[in-house]
XYZ file of C-alpha atoms in Angstrom:
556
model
C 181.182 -9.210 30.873
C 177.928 -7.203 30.050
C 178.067 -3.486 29.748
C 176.452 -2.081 32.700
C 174.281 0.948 33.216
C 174.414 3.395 35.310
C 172.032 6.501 35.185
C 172.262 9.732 37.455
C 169.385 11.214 38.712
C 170.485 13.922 40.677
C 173.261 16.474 40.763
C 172.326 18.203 43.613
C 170.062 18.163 46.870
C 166.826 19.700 45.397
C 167.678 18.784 42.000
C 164.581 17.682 39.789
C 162.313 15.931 41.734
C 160.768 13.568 38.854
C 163.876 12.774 37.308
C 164.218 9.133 39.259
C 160.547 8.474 37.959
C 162.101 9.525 34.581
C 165.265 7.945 34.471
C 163.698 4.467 35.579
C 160.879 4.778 32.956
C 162.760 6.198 30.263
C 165.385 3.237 28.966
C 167.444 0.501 30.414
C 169.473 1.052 33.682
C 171.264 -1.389 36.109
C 172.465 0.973 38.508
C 170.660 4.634 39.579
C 172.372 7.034 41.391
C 171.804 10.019 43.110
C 174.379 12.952 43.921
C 172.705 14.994 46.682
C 175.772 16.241 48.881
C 177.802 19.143 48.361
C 180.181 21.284 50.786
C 177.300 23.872 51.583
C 174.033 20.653 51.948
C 176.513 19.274 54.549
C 175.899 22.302 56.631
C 172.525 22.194 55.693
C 172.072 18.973 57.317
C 174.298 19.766 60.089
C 172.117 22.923 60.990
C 169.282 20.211 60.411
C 170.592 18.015 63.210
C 171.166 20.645 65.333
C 167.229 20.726 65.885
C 166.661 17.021 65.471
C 169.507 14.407 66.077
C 167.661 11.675 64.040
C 167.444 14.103 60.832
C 170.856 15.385 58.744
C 169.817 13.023 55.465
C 168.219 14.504 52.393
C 164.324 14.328 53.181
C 163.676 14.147 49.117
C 165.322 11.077 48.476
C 162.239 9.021 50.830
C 159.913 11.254 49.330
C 160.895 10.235 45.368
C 161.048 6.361 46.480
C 157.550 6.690 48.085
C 156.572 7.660 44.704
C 159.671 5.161 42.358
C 160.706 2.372 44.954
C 158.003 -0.295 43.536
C 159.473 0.548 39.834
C 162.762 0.427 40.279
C 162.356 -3.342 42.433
C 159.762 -4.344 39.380
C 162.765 -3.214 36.315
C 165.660 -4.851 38.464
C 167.195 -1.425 39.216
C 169.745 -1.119 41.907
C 169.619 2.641 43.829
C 172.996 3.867 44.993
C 172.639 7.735 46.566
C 175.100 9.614 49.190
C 171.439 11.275 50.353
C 172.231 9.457 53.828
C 174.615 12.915 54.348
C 175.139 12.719 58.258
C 172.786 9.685 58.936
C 173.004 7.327 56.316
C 172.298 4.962 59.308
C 169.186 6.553 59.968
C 168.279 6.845 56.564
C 168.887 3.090 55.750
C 166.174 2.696 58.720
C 163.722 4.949 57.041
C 163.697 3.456 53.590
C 163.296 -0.120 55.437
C 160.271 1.279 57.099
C 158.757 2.813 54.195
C 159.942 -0.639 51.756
C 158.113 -2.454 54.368
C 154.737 -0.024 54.511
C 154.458 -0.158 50.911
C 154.938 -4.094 50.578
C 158.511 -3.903 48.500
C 160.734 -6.903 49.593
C 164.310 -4.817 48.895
C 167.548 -5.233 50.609
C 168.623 -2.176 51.777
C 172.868 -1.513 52.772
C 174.475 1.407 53.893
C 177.952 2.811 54.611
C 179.492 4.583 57.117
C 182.628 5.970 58.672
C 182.924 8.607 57.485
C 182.047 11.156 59.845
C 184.678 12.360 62.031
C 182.872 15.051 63.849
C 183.451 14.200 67.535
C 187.749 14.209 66.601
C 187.370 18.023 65.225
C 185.853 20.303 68.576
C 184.001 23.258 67.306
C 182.616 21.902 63.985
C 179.296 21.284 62.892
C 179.929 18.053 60.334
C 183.197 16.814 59.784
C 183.235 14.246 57.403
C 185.863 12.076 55.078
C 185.228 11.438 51.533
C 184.967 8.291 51.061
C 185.658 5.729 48.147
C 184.065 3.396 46.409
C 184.826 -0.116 47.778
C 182.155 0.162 50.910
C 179.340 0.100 48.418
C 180.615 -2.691 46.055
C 180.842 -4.878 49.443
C 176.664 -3.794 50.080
C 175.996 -4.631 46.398
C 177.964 -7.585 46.056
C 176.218 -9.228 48.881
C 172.730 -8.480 47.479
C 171.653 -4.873 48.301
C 169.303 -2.938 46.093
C 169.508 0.404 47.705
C 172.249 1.482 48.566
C 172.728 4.773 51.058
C 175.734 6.233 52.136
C 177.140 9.428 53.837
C 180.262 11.575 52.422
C 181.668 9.479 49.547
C 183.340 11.234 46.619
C 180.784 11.799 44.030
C 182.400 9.690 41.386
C 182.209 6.940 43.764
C 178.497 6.145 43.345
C 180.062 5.087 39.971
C 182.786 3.383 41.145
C 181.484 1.611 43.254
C 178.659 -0.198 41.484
C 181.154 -0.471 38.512
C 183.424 -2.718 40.833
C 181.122 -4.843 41.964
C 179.384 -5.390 38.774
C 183.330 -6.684 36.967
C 185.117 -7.569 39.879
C 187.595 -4.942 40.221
C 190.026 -5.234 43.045
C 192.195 -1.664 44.307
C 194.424 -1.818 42.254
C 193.333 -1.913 39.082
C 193.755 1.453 38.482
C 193.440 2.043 34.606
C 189.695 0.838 34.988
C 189.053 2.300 38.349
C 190.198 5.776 36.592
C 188.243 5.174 34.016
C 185.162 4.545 36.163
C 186.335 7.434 37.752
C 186.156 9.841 34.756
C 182.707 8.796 33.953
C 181.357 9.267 37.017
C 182.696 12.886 37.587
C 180.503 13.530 34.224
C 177.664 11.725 35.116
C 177.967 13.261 39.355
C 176.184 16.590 38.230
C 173.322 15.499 35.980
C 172.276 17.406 33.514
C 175.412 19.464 33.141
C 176.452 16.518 31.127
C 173.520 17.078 28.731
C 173.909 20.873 27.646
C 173.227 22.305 30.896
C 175.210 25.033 32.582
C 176.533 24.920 28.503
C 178.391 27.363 27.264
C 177.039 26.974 23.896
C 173.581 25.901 25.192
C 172.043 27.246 21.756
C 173.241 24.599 19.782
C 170.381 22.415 21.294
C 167.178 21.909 22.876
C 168.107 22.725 26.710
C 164.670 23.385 27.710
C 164.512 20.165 29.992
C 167.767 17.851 29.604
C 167.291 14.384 29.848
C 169.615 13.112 32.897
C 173.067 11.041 31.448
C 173.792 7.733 31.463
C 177.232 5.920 31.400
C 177.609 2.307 29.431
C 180.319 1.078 31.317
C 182.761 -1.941 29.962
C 185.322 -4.252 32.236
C 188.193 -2.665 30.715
C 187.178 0.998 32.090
C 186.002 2.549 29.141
C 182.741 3.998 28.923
C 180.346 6.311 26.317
C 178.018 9.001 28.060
C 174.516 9.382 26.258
C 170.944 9.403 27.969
C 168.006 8.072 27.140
C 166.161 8.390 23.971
C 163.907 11.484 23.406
C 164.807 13.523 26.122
C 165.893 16.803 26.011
C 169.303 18.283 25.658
C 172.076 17.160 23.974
C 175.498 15.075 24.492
C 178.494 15.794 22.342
C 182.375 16.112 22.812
C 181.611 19.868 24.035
C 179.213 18.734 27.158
C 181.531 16.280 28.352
C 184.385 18.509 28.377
C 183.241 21.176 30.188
C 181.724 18.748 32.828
C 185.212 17.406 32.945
C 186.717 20.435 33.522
C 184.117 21.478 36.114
C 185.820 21.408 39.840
C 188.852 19.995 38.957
C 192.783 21.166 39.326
C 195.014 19.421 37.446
C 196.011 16.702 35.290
C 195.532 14.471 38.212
C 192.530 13.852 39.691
C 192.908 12.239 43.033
C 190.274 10.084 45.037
C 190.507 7.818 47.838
C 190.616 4.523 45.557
C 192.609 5.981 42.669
C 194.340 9.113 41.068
C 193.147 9.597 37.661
C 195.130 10.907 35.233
C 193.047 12.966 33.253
C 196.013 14.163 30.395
C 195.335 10.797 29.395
C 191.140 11.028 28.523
C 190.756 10.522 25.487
C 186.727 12.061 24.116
C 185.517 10.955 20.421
C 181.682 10.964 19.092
C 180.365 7.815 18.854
C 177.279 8.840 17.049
C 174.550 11.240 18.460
C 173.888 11.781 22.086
C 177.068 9.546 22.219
C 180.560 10.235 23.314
C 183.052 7.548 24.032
C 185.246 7.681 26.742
C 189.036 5.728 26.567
C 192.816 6.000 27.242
C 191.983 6.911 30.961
C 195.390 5.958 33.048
C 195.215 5.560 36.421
C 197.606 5.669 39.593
C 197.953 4.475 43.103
C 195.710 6.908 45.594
C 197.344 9.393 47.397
C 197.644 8.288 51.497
C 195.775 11.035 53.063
C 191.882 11.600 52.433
C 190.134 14.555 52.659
C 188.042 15.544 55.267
C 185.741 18.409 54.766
C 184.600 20.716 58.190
C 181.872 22.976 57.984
C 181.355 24.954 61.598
C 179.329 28.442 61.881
C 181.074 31.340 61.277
C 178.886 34.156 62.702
C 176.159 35.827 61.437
C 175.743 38.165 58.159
C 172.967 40.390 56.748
C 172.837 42.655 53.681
C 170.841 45.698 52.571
C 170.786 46.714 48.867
C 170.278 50.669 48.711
C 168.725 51.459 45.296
C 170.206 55.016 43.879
C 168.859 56.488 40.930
C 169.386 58.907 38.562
C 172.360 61.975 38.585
C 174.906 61.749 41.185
C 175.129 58.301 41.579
C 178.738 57.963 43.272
C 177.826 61.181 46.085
C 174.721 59.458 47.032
C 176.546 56.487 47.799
C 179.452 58.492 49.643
C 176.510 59.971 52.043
C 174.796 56.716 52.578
C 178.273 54.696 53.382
C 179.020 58.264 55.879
C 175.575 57.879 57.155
C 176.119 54.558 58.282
C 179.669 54.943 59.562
C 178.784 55.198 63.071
C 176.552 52.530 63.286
C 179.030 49.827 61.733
C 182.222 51.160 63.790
C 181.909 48.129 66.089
C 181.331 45.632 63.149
C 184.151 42.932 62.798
C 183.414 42.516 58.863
C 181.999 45.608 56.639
C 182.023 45.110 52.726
C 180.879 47.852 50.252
C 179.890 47.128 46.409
C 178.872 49.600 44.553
C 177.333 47.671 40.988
C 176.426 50.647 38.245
C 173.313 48.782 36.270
C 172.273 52.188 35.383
C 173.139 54.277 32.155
C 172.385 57.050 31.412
C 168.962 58.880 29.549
C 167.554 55.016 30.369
C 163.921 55.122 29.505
C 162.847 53.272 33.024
C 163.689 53.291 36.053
C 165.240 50.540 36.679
C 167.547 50.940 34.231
C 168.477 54.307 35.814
C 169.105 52.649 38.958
C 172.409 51.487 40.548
C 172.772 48.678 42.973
C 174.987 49.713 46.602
C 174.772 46.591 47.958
C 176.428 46.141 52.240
C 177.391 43.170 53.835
C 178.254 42.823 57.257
C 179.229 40.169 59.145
C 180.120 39.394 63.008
C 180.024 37.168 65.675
C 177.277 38.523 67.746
C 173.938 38.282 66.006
C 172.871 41.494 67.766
C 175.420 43.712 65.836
C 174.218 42.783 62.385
C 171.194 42.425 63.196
C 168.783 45.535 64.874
C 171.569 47.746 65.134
C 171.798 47.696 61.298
C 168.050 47.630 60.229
C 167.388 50.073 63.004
C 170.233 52.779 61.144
C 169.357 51.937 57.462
C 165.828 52.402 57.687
C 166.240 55.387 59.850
C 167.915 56.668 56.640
C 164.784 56.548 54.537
C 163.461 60.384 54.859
C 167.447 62.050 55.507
C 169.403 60.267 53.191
C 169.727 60.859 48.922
C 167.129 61.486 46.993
C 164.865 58.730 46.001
C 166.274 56.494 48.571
C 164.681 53.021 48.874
C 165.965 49.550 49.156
C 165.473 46.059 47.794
C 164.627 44.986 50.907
C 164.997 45.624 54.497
C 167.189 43.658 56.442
C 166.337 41.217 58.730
C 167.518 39.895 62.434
C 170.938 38.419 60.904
C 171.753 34.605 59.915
C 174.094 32.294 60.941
C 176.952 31.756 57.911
C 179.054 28.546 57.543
C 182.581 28.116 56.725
C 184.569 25.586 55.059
C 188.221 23.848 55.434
C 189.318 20.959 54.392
C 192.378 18.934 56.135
C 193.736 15.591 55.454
C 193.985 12.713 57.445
C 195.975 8.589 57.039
C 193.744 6.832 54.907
C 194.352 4.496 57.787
C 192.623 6.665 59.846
C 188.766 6.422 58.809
C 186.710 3.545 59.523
C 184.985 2.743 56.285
C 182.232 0.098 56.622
C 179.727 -1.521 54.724
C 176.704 -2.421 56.542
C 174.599 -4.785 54.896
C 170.961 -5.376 54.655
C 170.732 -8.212 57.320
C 172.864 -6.294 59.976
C 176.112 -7.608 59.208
C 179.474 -5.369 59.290
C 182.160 -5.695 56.460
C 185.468 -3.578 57.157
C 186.837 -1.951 53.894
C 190.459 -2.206 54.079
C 192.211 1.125 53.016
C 194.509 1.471 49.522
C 197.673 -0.259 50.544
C 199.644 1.023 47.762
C 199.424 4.955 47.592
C 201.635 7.879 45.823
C 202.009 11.452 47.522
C 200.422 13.302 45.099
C 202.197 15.913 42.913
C 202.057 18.295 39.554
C 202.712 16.468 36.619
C 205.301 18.528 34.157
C 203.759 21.215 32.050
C 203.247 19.439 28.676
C 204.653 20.783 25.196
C 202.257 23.458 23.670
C 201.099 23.112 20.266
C 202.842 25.248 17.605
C 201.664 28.885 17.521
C 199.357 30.357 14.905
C 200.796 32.065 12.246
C 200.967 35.659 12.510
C 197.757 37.276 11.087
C 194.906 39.798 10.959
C 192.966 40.121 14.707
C 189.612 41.409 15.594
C 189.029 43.220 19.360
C 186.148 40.330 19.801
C 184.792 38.143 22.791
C 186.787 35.504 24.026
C 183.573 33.261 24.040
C 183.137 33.592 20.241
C 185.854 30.561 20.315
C 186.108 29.174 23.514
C 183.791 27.225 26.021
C 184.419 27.419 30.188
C 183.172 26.103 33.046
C 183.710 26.946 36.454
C 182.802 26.028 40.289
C 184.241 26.036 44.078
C 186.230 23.967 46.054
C 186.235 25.460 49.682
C 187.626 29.020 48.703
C 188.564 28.260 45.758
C 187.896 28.304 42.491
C 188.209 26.655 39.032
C 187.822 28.322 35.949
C 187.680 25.213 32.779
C 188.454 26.891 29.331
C 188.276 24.562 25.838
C 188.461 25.114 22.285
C 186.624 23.232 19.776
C 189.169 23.066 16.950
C 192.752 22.467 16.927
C 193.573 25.696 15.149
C 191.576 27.496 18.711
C 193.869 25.268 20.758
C 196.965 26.439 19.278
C 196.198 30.037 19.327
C 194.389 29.646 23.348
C 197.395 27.225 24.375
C 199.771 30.737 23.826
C 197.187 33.867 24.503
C 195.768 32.834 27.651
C 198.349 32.892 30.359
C 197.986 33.383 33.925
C 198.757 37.200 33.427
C 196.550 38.066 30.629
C 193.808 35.939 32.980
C 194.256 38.100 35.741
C 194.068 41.180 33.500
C 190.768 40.233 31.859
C 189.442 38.989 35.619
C 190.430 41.782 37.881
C 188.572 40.056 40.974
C 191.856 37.809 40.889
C 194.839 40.222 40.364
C 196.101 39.983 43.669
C 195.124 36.310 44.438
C 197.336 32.965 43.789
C 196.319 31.555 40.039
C 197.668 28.762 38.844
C 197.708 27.297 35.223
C 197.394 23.550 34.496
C 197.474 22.784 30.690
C 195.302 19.502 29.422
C 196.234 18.787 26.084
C 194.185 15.933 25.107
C 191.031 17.995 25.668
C 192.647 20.961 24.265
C 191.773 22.941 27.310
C 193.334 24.559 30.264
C 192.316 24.645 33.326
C 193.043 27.638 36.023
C 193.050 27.669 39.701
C 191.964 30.783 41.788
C 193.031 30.611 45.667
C 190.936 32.686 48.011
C 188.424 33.856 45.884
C 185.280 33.103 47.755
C 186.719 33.293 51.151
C 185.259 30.459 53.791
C 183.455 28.908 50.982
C 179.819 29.204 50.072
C 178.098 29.197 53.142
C 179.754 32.131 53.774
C 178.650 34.179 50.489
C 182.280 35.918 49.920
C 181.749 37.752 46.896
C 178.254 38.366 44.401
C 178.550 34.905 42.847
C 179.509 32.836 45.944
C 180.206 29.591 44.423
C 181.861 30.825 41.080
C 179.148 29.097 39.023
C 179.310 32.782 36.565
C 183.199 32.943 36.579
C 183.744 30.955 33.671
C 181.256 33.092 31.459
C 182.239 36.454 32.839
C 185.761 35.043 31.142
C 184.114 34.451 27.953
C 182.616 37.864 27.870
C 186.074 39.535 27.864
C 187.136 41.488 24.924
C 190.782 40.583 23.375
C 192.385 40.246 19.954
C 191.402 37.533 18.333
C 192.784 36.132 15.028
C 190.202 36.581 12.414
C 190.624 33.267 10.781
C 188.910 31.746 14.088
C 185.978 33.997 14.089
């Protein structure tokens, strides 16, 4: 059968507006999707329907089809997006009604099930991730938008993929495959030298969204369309790979994909084929993400200058003593941007940054502005802060729990009203490690230079819930062999010292000469509820690469 194409054009829910103008005038695309759900839009939304019950969808989506609807009907385009969020009911209504205003004769499917709010009391949006056969039903019966609420990213891929060649469940080597390309394509331009470690190898001024060519037997090249910006090479697709991800399997409602089997070769430029993906039955439970309200948090930066930096922060933190003692949750960070002789004052200036949080809005709130500000002529010298603090706001948190795949009610609804049950996977595999592979063969003992870690390694990293990944490649085999044996979990925790004390596990990939590490409990409840400076780990990866060890000279 025909390759198929299938563009992204959106990693994230205010992502670049224009891109689905761009992708659909830029080249030729079969499928578009759209990737506008993560952990912290769902409690976006959910806060949204709080205040309106017929809102909790991504508002851009209807605002770029007011603007790309008639193009992408006119080129033959089908849309596939997750922007229906909480309401992909509601949302399905609202692109009929603005289809029908503008004079567009499209088809428009959604699917739904997912949300499971009303079986977990006390959360805002509980919702199961979804797979991909609910929107292969809407497309195979004619849709040519397609909206859905919490489906795993990769299956707006999938999906369309399995409709397009026929795939049944369990085909698993091509639904794995499908899979793997769609976790690169999920985050846009990430794919295309964005978020790149080695971002000055390229243009990254404006990357071009990416593109997957798709064939029946699974495989796949990543590219995007000609003259855009950016770049696509081995590198890109690695670290998007890598990017929130565990270990060698990759597990999704319709298949576990084995990715110690992806195998990543240049195909020419702004090409990189994708082949070798194995695939396994799902595992039997599906996750269910639950975001609820935590509480309510506020901050105030205090901005110490000059000599004495460490005693003015001692008599600010005893100033305020009193006036946090009935606090539940008090966090000091004291960040030293200054040095010393600087020749402004900025750069004389150290950050003491508080965070409090608590149940009762009151108690982070007033009571704190009212005793920090009070501060401001009878604290340290030069006191002043960033910014005063406001009233307090509401902070999510994140779990996620499993339920029976049995257990959700997926269901395509189509464009003329009709409702198609999606059975689920009848053959599934609790899911487990795999073995640790072989290493390579150490380097041969030689000269070192105290050097970056970056200077011959890429990383990527990102959150799941608490957690978080950190993605670390090497470019040459030689790397490889010398990162396979130098970077274990204990020499990680020594060169991050944020995860000394916290779970860390190791998974080692091979066949993208990478390995992959797993913090536990490093940003708390999750992003909503901004744990630590960088809440969703986007820096951790880079921070890594920053880190000075001994490097063999012959890979500098």
């Amino acid at each position: 059968m025909r390759t198929l194409r299938i563009g992204n054009a959106s990693g994230f829910y205010g992502d670049r507006f224009d891109a689905l103008r761009e992708m659909l005038t830029g080249g030729e695309l079969d499928v578009l999707t759209g990737d506008y759900l993560a952990e912290l839009t769902m409690l976006i939304l959910g806060r949204d329907r709080l205040k309106d019950p017929g809102a909790g969808y991504a508002r851009t989506f209807l605002r770029q089809l007011e603007d790309s609807l008639a193009l992408a009907h006119e080129r033959g385009v089908k849309l596939v997006a997750n922007a229906g969020g909480l309401n992909p009911a509601g949302l399905a209504e609202r692109v009929r009604e603005l289809a029908d205003r503008l004079g567009i004769p499209v088809r428009v499917a959604h699917v739904e099930g997912d949300d499971l709010t009303a079986q977990h009391p006390g959360s805002l949006a509980a919702h199961a991730y979804l797979g991909g056969f609910g929107i292969a039903a809407c497309l195979r019966e004619g849709a040519d938008v397609v909206v859905t609420g919490r489906v795993t990213d990769a299956a707006l891929v999938t999906g369309p993929a399995a409709a397009h060649f026929g795939w049944g469940p369990g085909e698993y080597d091509r639904l794995a495959g499908a899979v793997v390309a769609g976790h690169v394509l999920e985050c846009g331009t990430q794919a295309t030298g964005g978020n790149y470690s080695f971002f000055r190898e390229g243009d990254v001024r404006r990357p071009g969204f990416p593109l997957a060519e798709l064939h029946e037997d699974g495989t796949a090249v990543i590219t995007k369309h000609p003259g855009t910006g950016g770049f696509v090479d081995v590198g890109t697709v690695t670290a998007q790979l890598l990017y929130e991800t565990g270990g060698a399997r990759y597990a999704g409602p319709d298949v576990t994909a084995r990715l110690d089997t992806v195998r990543l070769t240049q195909d020419g430029p702004d090409r990189v084929r994708i082949d070798g993906v194995g695939g396994e039955p799902p595992p039997p439970t599906l996750k269910v993400g639950l975001n609820r309200l935590g509480g309510f948090r506020n901050e105030v930066s205090f901005v110490l200058t000059g000599l004495d930096i460490e005693a003015k922060a001692a008599l600010v933190k005893g100033q305020l003593e009193a006036a946090l003692g009935k606090v539940s949750e008090v966090r000091w960070d004291l960040v030293r941007t200054d040095r010393p002789d600087a020749d402004t004052e900025e750069t004389a200036s150290a950050l003491l940054r508080l965070v409090v949080r608590d149940p009762d809005q009151e108690a982070v709130g007033r009571a704190l502005s009212g005793a920090a500000i009070e501060l401001a002529l009878a604290s340290y010298p030069g006191f002043h802060v960033l910014a005063p603090p406001g009233k307090g706001a509401p902070y999510g948190v994140f779990e996620d729990v499993y339920v029976p795949q049995g257990a959700v009610p997926h269901v395509a609804v189509l464009h003329d009203g009709r409702r198609v049950s999606v059975a689920p996977a009848q053959e599934t595999v609790v899911l487990e490690d795999v073995p640790v592979p072989p290493l390579p063969e150490p380097l041969p003992a030689g000269p070192t230079r105290r050097a970056p870690l970056g200077l011959v390694v890429g990383a990527r990293s990102g959150d799941k819930g608490g957690n978080a990944n950190v993605g670390v490649w090497a470019r040459t085999d030689e790397a490889w062999s010398w990162l396979a044996h130098a970077l274990s979990v204990d020499r990680f925790r020594g060169l991050l010292p944020e995860t000394a004390d916290l779970p860390v596990t190791r998974h080692t990939l091979p066949g993208l000469r990478a390995l992959n590490f797993v913090v536990e409990g490093i940003l708390g409840a999750g992003v909503a509820a901004q744990h630590r400076f960088d809440p969703q780990a986007k820096a951790l990866g880079e921070w890594l690469r920053s880190r000075h060890l001994d490097i063999p000279e012959e890979l500098l």
